[in-house]
Amino acid sequence: GQQVMQIPQYQHVQEGEDFTTYCNSSTTLSNIQWYKQRPGGHPVFLIQLVKSGEVKKQKRLTFQFGEAKKNSSLHITATQTTDVGTYFCAVNTGGFKTIFGAGTRLFVKA
Amino acid sequence: NAGVMQNPRHLVRRRGQEARLRCSPMKGHSHVYWYRQLPEEGLKFMVYLQKENIIDESGMPKERFSAEFPKEGPSILRIQQVVRGDSAAYFCASSIDREAGNTIYFGEGSWLTVV
């Protein structure tokens, strides 16, 4: 079945450093979504990418969708302690499921 | 505009008891999904339902687990004869329909602890 690989599993950064998480699929994706889950919280939708090569920004967050629509990245510039949490990518399968990557857990040291 | 509502937020059950988790989708949403998240792990798809229909239950354990989404009322995830391994966060999500790329929105989750 559809799978999406997400790396790294964990990332420890000093506050102010940048952070990137990557998602890769062996098949072409129709779209990809990104979610953030704070510790003890629930996943919150961040953004959806649909077009090949698409780049979207939300303040310090930059989301990219690869030209072949098989990979995506989330980059955070100058991390803050409020960025702490787990970032998940998610893809829609050909059926009705939304499948999530394993997530990248971000730790930010002040 | 209320979001996805889940209750109870926290539930403690003894081994062998039943757990019932409820989910009311966002207003206007007719599609419901249940996910399970074990501690320190990712989100595992369990089941996708529309009103009165189970569309995809490929992620549901074969035994003890069932889900429904009746014509009236919330969706229910039912776990019979719970075991310690069922301890997890159970998240419900909803979407307006099932066109490819429609975003799903999560509730705050129900944390089940089996003692």
mmCIF file of N, CA, C and O in Angstrom, chain B residues 7 21-25 32-34 47 49 51 67-70 72-77 92:
data_model
loop_
_atom_site.group_PDB
_atom_site.id
_atom_site.type_symbol
_atom_site.label_atom_id
_atom_site.label_comp_id
_atom_site.label_asym_id
_atom_site.label_seq_id
_atom_site.Cartn_x
_atom_site.Cartn_y
_atom_site.Cartn_z
ATOM 1 N N ASN B 7 -15.311 12.828 22.871
ATOM 2 C CA ASN B 7 -15.419 12.561 24.303
ATOM 3 C C ASN B 7 -15.505 11.065 24.544
ATOM 4 O O ASN B 7 -15.926 10.320 23.662
ATOM 5 N N LEU B 21 -15.748 5.354 22.535
ATOM 6 C CA LEU B 21 -15.255 6.692 22.250
ATOM 7 C C LEU B 21 -16.176 7.333 21.228
ATOM 8 O O LEU B 21 -16.543 6.707 20.244
ATOM 9 N N ARG B 22 -16.511 8.594 21.469
ATOM 10 C CA ARG B 22 -17.489 9.269 20.612
ATOM 11 C C ARG B 22 -16.858 10.432 19.873
ATOM 12 O O ARG B 22 -15.940 11.103 20.388
ATOM 13 N N CYS B 23 -17.379 10.676 18.697
ATOM 14 C CA CYS B 23 -16.857 11.744 17.855
ATOM 15 C C CYS B 23 -17.972 12.407 17.079
ATOM 16 O O CYS B 23 -18.709 11.731 16.348
ATOM 17 N N SER B 24 -18.073 13.719 17.240
ATOM 18 C CA SER B 24 -19.013 14.498 16.422
ATOM 19 C C SER B 24 -18.193 15.313 15.433
ATOM 20 O O SER B 24 -17.341 16.108 15.840
ATOM 21 N N PRO B 25 -18.430 15.132 14.147
ATOM 22 C CA PRO B 25 -17.617 15.842 13.152
ATOM 23 C C PRO B 25 -17.933 17.331 13.148
ATOM 24 O O PRO B 25 -18.888 17.789 13.774
ATOM 25 N N VAL B 32 -15.970 10.754 8.456
ATOM 26 C CA VAL B 32 -15.271 10.615 9.734
ATOM 27 C C VAL B 32 -14.174 9.566 9.614
ATOM 28 O O VAL B 32 -14.356 8.536 8.966
ATOM 29 N N TYR B 33 -13.067 9.837 10.273
ATOM 30 C CA TYR B 33 -11.916 8.931 10.280
ATOM 31 C C TYR B 33 -11.470 8.735 11.719
ATOM 32 O O TYR B 33 -11.513 9.671 12.517
ATOM 33 N N TRP B 34 -11.012 7.557 12.005
ATOM 34 C CA TRP B 34 -10.428 7.275 13.320
ATOM 35 C C TRP B 34 -8.969 6.853 13.126
ATOM 36 O O TRP B 34 -8.656 6.029 12.249
ATOM 37 N N VAL B 47 -10.110 3.495 10.486
ATOM 38 C CA VAL B 47 -11.359 3.299 9.760
ATOM 39 C C VAL B 47 -11.847 4.636 9.214
ATOM 40 O O VAL B 47 -11.567 5.689 9.788
ATOM 41 N N LEU B 49 -15.490 6.341 7.717
ATOM 42 C CA LEU B 49 -16.929 6.126 7.650
ATOM 43 C C LEU B 49 -17.640 7.344 7.063
ATOM 44 O O LEU B 49 -17.191 8.472 7.241
ATOM 45 N N LYS B 51 -21.939 8.562 6.775
ATOM 46 C CA LYS B 51 -23.174 8.298 7.515
ATOM 47 C C LYS B 51 -23.713 6.906 7.164
ATOM 48 O O LYS B 51 -23.973 6.609 6.007
ATOM 49 N N ALA B 67 -16.657 0.120 14.670
ATOM 50 C CA ALA B 67 -16.964 1.545 14.536
ATOM 51 C C ALA B 67 -18.282 1.692 13.821
ATOM 52 O O ALA B 67 -18.662 0.858 12.990
ATOM 53 N N GLU B 68 -18.968 2.771 14.154
ATOM 54 C CA GLU B 68 -20.212 3.079 13.475
ATOM 55 C C GLU B 68 -20.378 4.583 13.381
ATOM 56 O O GLU B 68 -19.804 5.346 14.160
ATOM 57 N N PHE B 69 -21.198 4.992 12.437
ATOM 58 C CA PHE B 69 -21.527 6.405 12.275
ATOM 59 C C PHE B 69 -22.995 6.430 11.871
ATOM 60 O O PHE B 69 -23.341 6.407 10.706
ATOM 61 N N PRO B 70 -23.876 6.442 12.874
ATOM 62 C CA PRO B 70 -25.305 6.329 12.590
ATOM 63 C C PRO B 70 -25.853 7.579 11.913
ATOM 64 O O PRO B 70 -25.211 8.648 11.898
ATOM 65 N N GLU B 72 -28.166 9.464 12.885
ATOM 66 C CA GLU B 72 -28.270 10.521 13.887
ATOM 67 C C GLU B 72 -27.237 10.257 14.981
ATOM 68 O O GLU B 72 -27.070 9.122 15.419
ATOM 69 N N GLY B 73 -26.582 11.286 15.426
ATOM 70 C CA GLY B 73 -25.656 11.133 16.542
ATOM 71 C C GLY B 73 -24.211 10.989 16.108
ATOM 72 O O GLY B 73 -23.893 10.955 14.918
ATOM 73 N N PRO B 74 -23.336 10.869 17.098
ATOM 74 C CA PRO B 74 -21.904 10.853 16.807
ATOM 75 C C PRO B 74 -21.433 9.508 16.266
ATOM 76 O O PRO B 74 -22.126 8.490 16.361
ATOM 77 N N SER B 75 -20.223 9.506 15.761
ATOM 78 C CA SER B 75 -19.550 8.261 15.427
ATOM 79 C C SER B 75 -19.045 7.636 16.729
ATOM 80 O O SER B 75 -18.635 8.333 17.653
ATOM 81 N N ILE B 76 -19.076 6.332 16.791
ATOM 82 C CA ILE B 76 -18.646 5.605 17.975
ATOM 83 C C ILE B 76 -17.546 4.624 17.569
ATOM 84 O O ILE B 76 -17.699 3.865 16.602
ATOM 85 N N LEU B 77 -16.447 4.653 18.316
ATOM 86 C CA LEU B 77 -15.420 3.618 18.216
ATOM 87 C C LEU B 77 -15.539 2.778 19.478
ATOM 88 O O LEU B 77 -15.430 3.303 20.587
ATOM 89 N N CYS B 92 -10.133 11.303 16.260
ATOM 90 C CA CYS B 92 -11.142 11.338 15.223
ATOM 91 C C CYS B 92 -10.858 12.558 14.338
ATOM 92 O O CYS B 92 -10.370 13.592 14.821
#
